[in-house]
CSV table of C-alpha atoms in Angstrom, one decimal:
chain,number,residue,atom,x,y,z
A,1,MET,CA,-2.2,18.2,-16.0
A,2,LYS,CA,-4.3,20.9,-13.8
A,3,ARG,CA,-6.3,21.7,-16.8
A,4,ILE,CA,-7.3,18.3,-17.6
A,5,ILE,CA,-8.2,17.5,-13.8
A,6,ALA,CA,-10.6,20.9,-14.2
A,7,VAL,CA,-12.2,19.8,-17.3
A,8,VAL,CA,-12.9,16.2,-16.0
A,9,VAL,CA,-14.1,18.1,-12.8
A,10,ALA,CA,-16.2,20.5,-14.5
A,11,LEU,CA,-17.8,17.6,-17.1
A,12,SER,CA,-18.5,15.3,-13.9
A,13,LEU,CA,-20.4,18.0,-12.2
A,14,LEU,CA,-22.4,18.9,-15.5
A,15,VAL,CA,-23.3,15.0,-15.8
A,16,PHE,CA,-24.1,15.2,-11.8
A,17,GLY,CA,-26.4,18.2,-12.4
A,18,VAL,CA,-28.1,16.5,-15.4
A,19,VAL,CA,-28.9,13.3,-13.4
A,20,ALA,CA,-30.1,15.5,-10.4
A,21,SER,CA,-32.3,17.4,-12.6
A,22,ILE,CA,-33.8,14.4,-14.3
A,23,PHE,CA,-34.4,12.6,-10.7
A,24,ASN,CA,-35.9,15.9,-9.3
A,25,THR,CA,-38.4,15.9,-11.6
A,26,MET,CA,-39.2,12.7,-11.6
A,27,TRP,CA,-40.0,12.8,-7.9
A,28,ALA,CA,-42.0,16.1,-8.3
A,29,SER,CA,-44.1,14.3,-10.8
A,30,ASP,CA,-45.1,11.8,-8.1
A,31,TRP,CA,-42.8,9.1,-9.4
A,32,GLU,CA,-41.7,8.3,-5.9
A,33,ASP,CA,-45.1,7.4,-5.0
A,34,LEU,CA,-45.6,5.4,-8.4
A,35,PHE,CA,-42.6,3.4,-7.8
A,36,ASN,CA,-43.7,2.9,-4.1
A,37,GLU,CA,-47.1,1.8,-4.9
A,38,TYR,CA,-45.9,-0.5,-7.5
A,39,ALA,CA,-43.2,-2.1,-5.3
A,40,ASN,CA,-45.6,-2.8,-2.8
A,41,ALA,CA,-48.2,-4.2,-4.9
A,42,GLU,CA,-49.6,-7.4,-4.2
A,43,PHE,CA,-49.2,-9.9,-6.8
A,44,PRO,CA,-51.4,-11.2,-8.6
A,45,PRO,CA,-53.6,-8.0,-8.3
A,46,SER,CA,-57.6,-8.1,-7.3
A,47,PHE,CA,-60.0,-5.5,-6.8
A,48,VAL,CA,-64.0,-5.8,-6.3
A,49,VAL,CA,-66.2,-5.7,-9.0
A,50,GLU,CA,-69.7,-6.3,-7.2
A,51,ALA,CA,-69.9,-6.3,-3.4
A,52,GLY,CA,-71.8,-9.5,-2.0
A,53,ASP,CA,-70.9,-12.3,0.3
A,54,ALA,CA,-66.9,-12.5,0.9
A,55,ASP,CA,-67.5,-16.0,1.7
A,56,SER,CA,-68.9,-16.7,-1.6
A,57,ARG,CA,-67.0,-15.3,-4.3
A,58,ILE,CA,-66.8,-15.3,-8.3
A,59,ALA,CA,-63.3,-14.3,-9.7
A,60,MET,CA,-63.2,-12.7,-13.1
A,61,LEU,CA,-60.3,-13.8,-14.9
A,62,ASN,CA,-59.2,-11.7,-18.4
A,63,VAL,CA,-57.5,-13.8,-21.2
A,64,GLU,CA,-57.2,-11.1,-23.9
A,65,GLY,CA,-54.7,-10.9,-26.7
A,66,THR,CA,-52.4,-13.5,-27.9
A,67,ILE,CA,-51.6,-16.0,-24.8
A,68,VAL,CA,-47.8,-16.1,-24.8
A,69,ASP,CA,-45.5,-15.5,-21.8
A,70,SER,CA,-43.7,-12.5,-22.9
A,71,GLY,CA,-41.8,-12.1,-19.4
A,72,GLU,CA,-42.9,-8.6,-18.9
A,73,THR,CA,-44.2,-7.6,-15.6
A,74,GLY,CA,-41.8,-4.3,-15.2
A,75,VAL,CA,-41.9,-1.1,-16.5
A,76,PHE,CA,-42.5,-2.1,-20.4
A,77,ALA,CA,-45.2,-4.5,-19.7
A,78,GLN,CA,-48.3,-4.1,-22.1
A,79,GLN,CA,-51.7,-3.9,-21.2
A,80,GLY,CA,-52.6,-7.2,-22.8
A,81,TYR,CA,-52.4,-10.7,-21.9
A,82,ASN,CA,-50.0,-11.2,-19.1
A,83,HIS,CA,-49.4,-14.9,-18.6
A,84,ARG,CA,-47.4,-14.7,-15.1
A,85,LEU,CA,-50.5,-13.1,-13.8
A,86,THR,CA,-53.1,-15.6,-15.2
A,87,VAL,CA,-50.9,-18.6,-13.7
A,88,GLU,CA,-50.5,-16.9,-10.2
A,89,ALA,CA,-54.3,-15.9,-9.8
A,90,LEU,CA,-55.3,-19.4,-11.1
A,91,LYS,CA,-53.2,-20.5,-8.2
A,92,GLU,CA,-54.5,-18.5,-5.4
A,93,ILE,CA,-57.8,-19.2,-6.9
A,94,ILE,CA,-57.3,-22.9,-6.3
A,95,SER,CA,-56.2,-22.3,-3.0
A,96,ASP,CA,-58.8,-19.9,-1.9
A,97,ASP,CA,-61.9,-21.6,-0.5
A,98,SER,CA,-64.4,-18.6,-0.8
A,99,ILE,CA,-64.2,-18.6,-4.6
A,100,LYS,CA,-66.6,-20.7,-5.7
A,101,GLY,CA,-66.5,-19.9,-9.2
A,102,ILE,CA,-64.5,-18.6,-12.3
A,103,LEU,CA,-65.7,-16.5,-15.2
A,104,LEU,CA,-63.1,-16.7,-18.0
A,105,ASN,CA,-63.7,-13.5,-20.1
A,106,VAL,CA,-61.9,-14.6,-23.6
A,107,ASP,CA,-60.8,-12.6,-26.3
A,108,SER,CA,-58.0,-13.9,-27.9
A,109,PRO,CA,-56.7,-15.6,-31.4
A,110,GLY,CA,-54.8,-17.9,-29.3
A,111,GLY,CA,-51.1,-18.3,-28.6
A,112,GLY,CA,-48.5,-20.5,-27.6
A,113,VAL,CA,-48.8,-24.2,-26.8
A,114,TYR,CA,-47.0,-24.4,-23.7
A,115,GLU,CA,-48.7,-21.5,-22.3
A,116,SER,CA,-52.3,-22.7,-23.6
A,117,ALA,CA,-51.8,-26.1,-21.9
A,118,GLU,CA,-50.6,-24.5,-18.5
A,119,ILE,CA,-53.7,-22.5,-18.0
A,120,HIS,CA,-55.9,-25.6,-19.1
A,121,LYS,CA,-53.8,-27.7,-16.5
A,122,TYR,CA,-54.7,-25.0,-13.8
A,123,LEU,CA,-58.4,-24.6,-14.8
A,124,MET,CA,-58.6,-28.7,-14.5
A,125,GLU,CA,-56.9,-28.3,-11.0
A,126,ALA,CA,-59.7,-25.4,-10.0
A,127,LYS,CA,-62.7,-28.1,-11.4
A,128,GLU,CA,-61.1,-30.8,-9.0
A,129,ALA,CA,-61.2,-28.1,-6.1
A,130,GLY,CA,-64.7,-27.8,-6.6
A,131,LYS,CA,-64.6,-24.4,-8.5
A,132,THR,CA,-67.5,-23.9,-11.1
A,133,ILE,CA,-66.1,-22.4,-14.5
A,134,TYR,CA,-68.1,-20.5,-16.9
A,135,SER,CA,-66.3,-18.9,-19.8
A,136,SER,CA,-67.8,-16.1,-22.1
A,137,MET,CA,-66.3,-15.7,-25.5
A,138,GLY,CA,-66.0,-12.1,-26.9
A,139,GLY,CA,-65.2,-11.0,-30.7
A,140,MET,CA,-62.7,-14.0,-30.9
A,141,ALA,CA,-61.9,-17.0,-28.8
A,142,ALA,CA,-60.0,-19.2,-31.5
A,143,SER,CA,-57.4,-22.0,-31.1
A,144,GLY,CA,-55.8,-21.6,-28.1
A,145,GLY,CA,-58.5,-19.2,-26.9
A,146,TYR,CA,-60.8,-22.2,-27.5
A,147,TYR,CA,-58.5,-24.4,-26.0
A,148,VAL,CA,-58.4,-22.6,-22.7
A,149,SER,CA,-62.4,-22.7,-22.6
A,150,ALA,CA,-62.8,-26.3,-23.1
A,151,PRO,CA,-62.9,-27.1,-19.5
A,152,ALA,CA,-65.6,-24.5,-18.6
A,153,ASP,CA,-68.8,-26.1,-17.2
A,154,GLN,CA,-70.4,-23.6,-19.6
A,155,ILE,CA,-69.3,-21.7,-22.6
A,156,PHE,CA,-71.0,-18.4,-23.8
A,157,ALA,CA,-70.7,-16.6,-27.4
A,158,SER,CA,-72.1,-14.1,-28.9
A,159,GLU,CA,-73.5,-14.4,-32.8
A,160,GLU,CA,-70.7,-12.4,-33.8
A,161,THR,CA,-68.0,-14.5,-32.0
A,162,LEU,CA,-65.2,-16.0,-33.8
A,163,THR,CA,-64.4,-19.2,-32.2
A,164,GLY,CA,-63.1,-22.8,-33.3
A,165,SER,CA,-59.6,-22.9,-35.3
A,166,ILE,CA,-58.8,-26.0,-33.5
A,167,GLY,CA,-55.5,-27.2,-34.9
A,168,VAL,CA,-51.9,-26.6,-34.5
A,169,ILE,CA,-49.4,-24.4,-36.8
A,170,MET,CA,-45.9,-24.4,-36.9
A,171,GLN,CA,-43.7,-22.0,-39.1
A,172,SER,CA,-40.7,-21.2,-40.6
A,173,ILE,CA,-39.0,-18.8,-43.0
A,174,ASN,CA,-37.3,-20.5,-46.1
A,175,TYR,CA,-34.9,-17.2,-47.4
A,176,SER,CA,-32.6,-19.8,-49.3
A,177,GLN,CA,-33.7,-18.6,-52.6
A,178,LEU,CA,-33.2,-14.8,-51.7
A,179,ALA,CA,-29.8,-15.8,-50.4
A,180,GLU,CA,-28.5,-17.1,-53.8
A,181,ASP,CA,-30.3,-14.4,-55.6
A,182,TYR,CA,-27.8,-12.3,-53.7
A,183,GLY,CA,-25.2,-14.1,-53.7
A,184,VAL,CA,-25.1,-15.1,-49.8
A,185,GLU,CA,-23.6,-18.5,-48.7
A,186,PHE,CA,-23.8,-20.0,-45.1
A,187,GLU,CA,-21.0,-22.0,-43.8
A,188,THR,CA,-22.6,-24.4,-40.8
A,189,TYR,CA,-20.9,-26.8,-38.4
A,190,ALA,CA,-23.4,-29.0,-37.0
A,191,SER,CA,-22.9,-31.8,-34.6
A,192,GLY,CA,-25.8,-33.9,-36.1
A,193,ASP,CA,-28.0,-34.3,-39.3
A,194,MET,CA,-31.2,-33.0,-37.2
A,195,LYS,CA,-29.7,-30.1,-35.6
A,196,GLU,CA,-30.2,-27.6,-38.7
A,197,MET,CA,-33.5,-28.6,-38.9
A,198,LEU,CA,-35.7,-25.7,-39.6
A,199,SER,CA,-32.9,-23.5,-40.7
A,200,GLY,CA,-34.3,-21.0,-43.0
A,201,HIS,CA,-31.4,-21.1,-45.2
A,202,ARG,CA,-32.3,-24.3,-47.2
A,203,ASP,CA,-34.9,-26.4,-47.9
A,204,PRO,CA,-35.9,-29.2,-45.3
A,205,THR,CA,-35.4,-32.7,-45.9
A,206,GLU,CA,-37.8,-35.4,-46.4
A,207,GLU,CA,-36.8,-36.7,-42.8
A,208,GLU,CA,-36.9,-33.4,-41.2
A,209,THR,CA,-40.5,-32.6,-42.6
A,210,GLN,CA,-41.8,-36.0,-41.2
A,211,TYR,CA,-40.2,-35.2,-38.0
A,212,VAL,CA,-42.0,-32.0,-37.5
A,213,GLN,CA,-45.1,-32.9,-39.0
A,214,ASN,CA,-45.1,-35.9,-36.3
A,215,MET,CA,-44.7,-33.2,-33.5
A,216,VAL,CA,-47.6,-31.1,-34.9
A,217,ASP,CA,-49.9,-33.9,-35.1
A,218,SER,CA,-48.9,-35.2,-31.5
A,219,MET,CA,-49.7,-31.7,-30.3
A,220,TYR,CA,-53.1,-31.7,-32.5
A,221,GLN,CA,-54.2,-35.0,-30.7
A,222,ASP,CA,-53.6,-33.3,-27.5
A,223,PHE,CA,-55.5,-30.7,-28.5
A,224,VAL,CA,-58.3,-32.7,-29.8
A,225,THR,CA,-58.6,-34.8,-26.3
A,226,VAL,CA,-59.0,-31.5,-24.1
A,227,VAL,CA,-62.2,-30.9,-26.2
A,228,SER,CA,-63.4,-34.3,-26.4
A,229,GLU,CA,-63.2,-34.4,-22.7
A,230,GLY,CA,-64.2,-30.6,-22.0
A,231,ARG,CA,-67.2,-30.8,-24.3
A,232,GLY,CA,-68.1,-34.5,-23.8
A,233,MET,CA,-67.9,-35.4,-27.5
A,234,ASP,CA,-66.6,-38.3,-29.1
A,235,GLU,CA,-63.1,-37.6,-30.6
A,236,ALA,CA,-64.3,-38.7,-34.3
A,237,ALA,CA,-67.0,-35.8,-34.0
A,238,VAL,CA,-64.3,-33.3,-32.5
A,239,ARG,CA,-61.9,-34.3,-35.4
A,240,GLU,CA,-64.9,-33.4,-38.2
A,241,LEU,CA,-64.7,-29.7,-36.5
A,242,ALA,CA,-61.2,-29.7,-35.9
A,243,ASP,CA,-59.7,-28.9,-39.4
A,244,GLY,CA,-58.6,-25.3,-38.1
A,245,ARG,CA,-61.5,-23.8,-39.5
A,246,ILE,CA,-63.4,-20.6,-37.4
A,247,PHE,CA,-67.1,-20.8,-36.3
A,248,LEU,CA,-69.4,-17.8,-35.8
A,249,GLY,CA,-71.0,-18.3,-32.1
A,250,GLY,CA,-74.4,-19.5,-33.7
A,251,ASP,CA,-72.9,-22.2,-35.5
A,252,ALA,CA,-70.5,-23.4,-32.5
A,253,VAL,CA,-73.6,-23.4,-30.8
A,254,ASP,CA,-75.4,-25.9,-33.1
A,255,ASN,CA,-72.2,-28.0,-33.5
A,256,GLY,CA,-71.5,-28.3,-29.6
A,257,LEU,CA,-68.4,-25.9,-29.2
A,258,VAL,CA,-70.7,-23.3,-27.3
A,259,ASP,CA,-73.4,-24.1,-25.0
A,260,GLN,CA,-75.5,-20.9,-25.4
A,261,LEU,CA,-75.4,-17.4,-26.8
A,262,GLY,CA,-75.2,-14.3,-24.6
A,263,TYR,CA,-72.6,-11.7,-23.6
A,264,VAL,CA,-70.3,-11.7,-20.4
A,265,GLU,CA,-73.0,-9.9,-18.5
A,266,ASP,CA,-75.1,-13.4,-19.2
A,267,ALA,CA,-72.4,-15.5,-18.3
A,268,LEU,CA,-72.0,-13.7,-15.0
A,269,ALA,CA,-75.7,-14.0,-14.2
A,270,GLY,CA,-75.9,-17.8,-15.0
A,271,LEU,CA,-72.5,-18.4,-12.8
A,272,LYS,CA,-74.3,-16.4,-9.8
A,273,GLU,CA,-77.5,-18.3,-10.3
A,274,ASN,CA,-75.6,-21.5,-10.5
A,275,ILE,CA,-73.7,-20.8,-6.9
A,276,GLY,CA,-76.5,-19.0,-5.4
A,277,GLY,CA,-76.8,-16.3,-2.9
A,278,ASN,CA,-75.3,-13.1,-3.5
A,279,PRO,CA,-71.6,-13.7,-4.4
A,280,GLU,CA,-68.8,-11.0,-4.1
A,281,VAL,CA,-67.4,-10.7,-7.5
A,282,ILE,CA,-63.6,-10.0,-7.9
A,283,GLU,CA,-61.3,-9.3,-11.1
A,284,TYR,CA,-57.7,-10.3,-11.4
A,285,GLY,CA,-55.3,-7.3,-13.1
A,286,TYR,CA,-55.0,-3.8,-12.7
A,287,ASP,CA,-58.2,-1.5,-12.6
A,288,GLY,CA,-56.4,1.4,-14.3
A,289,THR,CA,-55.2,3.6,-11.3
A,290,ASN,CA,-51.9,2.5,-10.9
A,291,ARG,CA,-50.3,0.3,-13.3
A,292,ILE,CA,-51.3,1.8,-16.3
A,293,SER,CA,-50.2,5.4,-15.2
A,294,PHE,CA,-46.8,4.2,-14.4
A,295,ASN,CA,-46.5,2.8,-17.6
A,296,TYR,CA,-47.4,5.4,-19.3
A,297,LYS,CA,-45.2,8.0,-17.4
A,298,ALA,CA,-42.4,5.6,-17.4
A,299,LYS,CA,-42.5,5.3,-21.3
A,300,SER,CA,-42.8,9.0,-22.0
A,301,PHE,CA,-39.6,9.8,-20.1
A,302,ILE,CA,-37.6,7.4,-21.6
A,303,SER,CA,-39.3,8.3,-25.0
A,304,GLY,CA,-38.4,11.9,-24.3
A,305,LEU,CA,-34.7,10.9,-23.7
A,306,PHE,CA,-34.4,8.5,-26.7
A,307,GLY,CA,-37.5,9.5,-29.0
A,308,ASP,CA,-40.4,7.2,-29.9
A,309,THR,CA,-38.6,5.0,-32.2
A,310,GLU,CA,-35.8,3.9,-30.0
A,311,ILE,CA,-38.4,3.4,-27.3
A,312,ALA,CA,-40.4,1.2,-29.7
A,313,GLN,CA,-37.6,-0.6,-30.8
A,314,ILE,CA,-36.6,-1.6,-27.0
A,315,GLU,CA,-40.2,-2.7,-26.3
A,316,SER,CA,-40.0,-4.9,-29.4
A,317,LEU,CA,-36.9,-6.4,-28.4
A,318,LEU,CA,-37.8,-7.2,-25.2
A,319,ARG,CA,-41.0,-8.8,-26.5
A,320,ASN,CA,-40.1,-11.1,-29.6
A,321,ARG,CA,-39.2,-14.1,-29.2
A,322,GLN,CA,-36.6,-16.1,-31.2
A,323,GLY,CA,-36.8,-19.5,-32.8
A,324,VAL,CA,-39.8,-21.4,-34.2
A,325,GLU,CA,-42.6,-22.1,-31.7
A,326,PRO,CA,-45.6,-24.4,-32.3
A,327,MET,CA,-48.9,-22.6,-31.9
A,328,TYR,CA,-52.4,-23.2,-31.0
A,329,LEU,CA,-53.2,-19.9,-33.2
A,330,TYR,CA,-55.6,-18.6,-35.7
A,331,GLU,CA,-53.8,-16.3,-38.3
A,332,GLN,CA,-55.8,-13.7,-39.9
């Protein structure tokens, strides 16, 4: 018994020593400061891009990457699109009387129907609050990327911008033939005929196909309405363009989806002129001095413990959603 107790004590001391060593290393590498800085940071974060009149400001808001709410706001948050930050920034902009204009910097293939509609909702509230909105399209502002740009008072794109792709896509995977080839059988107990809708282990019924198509058609109509109202175009004219095709920036100017050719600096200059005076320009997001270094060190530390493969798997599990989801998304 004494030997067992001695072994347990020794192992406990060993584990304690390892843990203490790890924490000492972390704190010796300024982790304490990084944790405190992260915990005490204001949300949504913003920083001044150009000094000017603080009573007449322009807020830059980046919509870069796939527009989905990954739920990532902590250590594992990616440096791409952050839906929570975008929504909270818009709420703050709406209530801040010193912000006179919004510059959207859009570089996105689109994303979730819900997330795109939520951004659109708050942009419309910002317009009702008297904010002027300009959108600058980068390399791509397709599908949901165009959806969130549609309310803008002016839309800029370059000749090289890919935009449009007005439409809805909803997909599932049918692996029934693969299962049959390998002798896999499914025993399903469902409470209703439609409960298995979009299941991948069998072909959809005609009723299910029509039901899902009606859902897609309804969301498509919402998209057409958003473009029609945002661009002041007749719905019939929008539908001629809204078959999912993409357009280069110059073509989008010709067909009315974009106002003028230019880059983000051109859109900013135009918005400044519209507002007048010398507005201060702020940007919502992280300026690269805190969140990036924190994430990098956190990932490096955990990667050192578990290996690159394991940390990649953890991040993938945290990011990826389950189930079928309707998307305003341009698929390449």
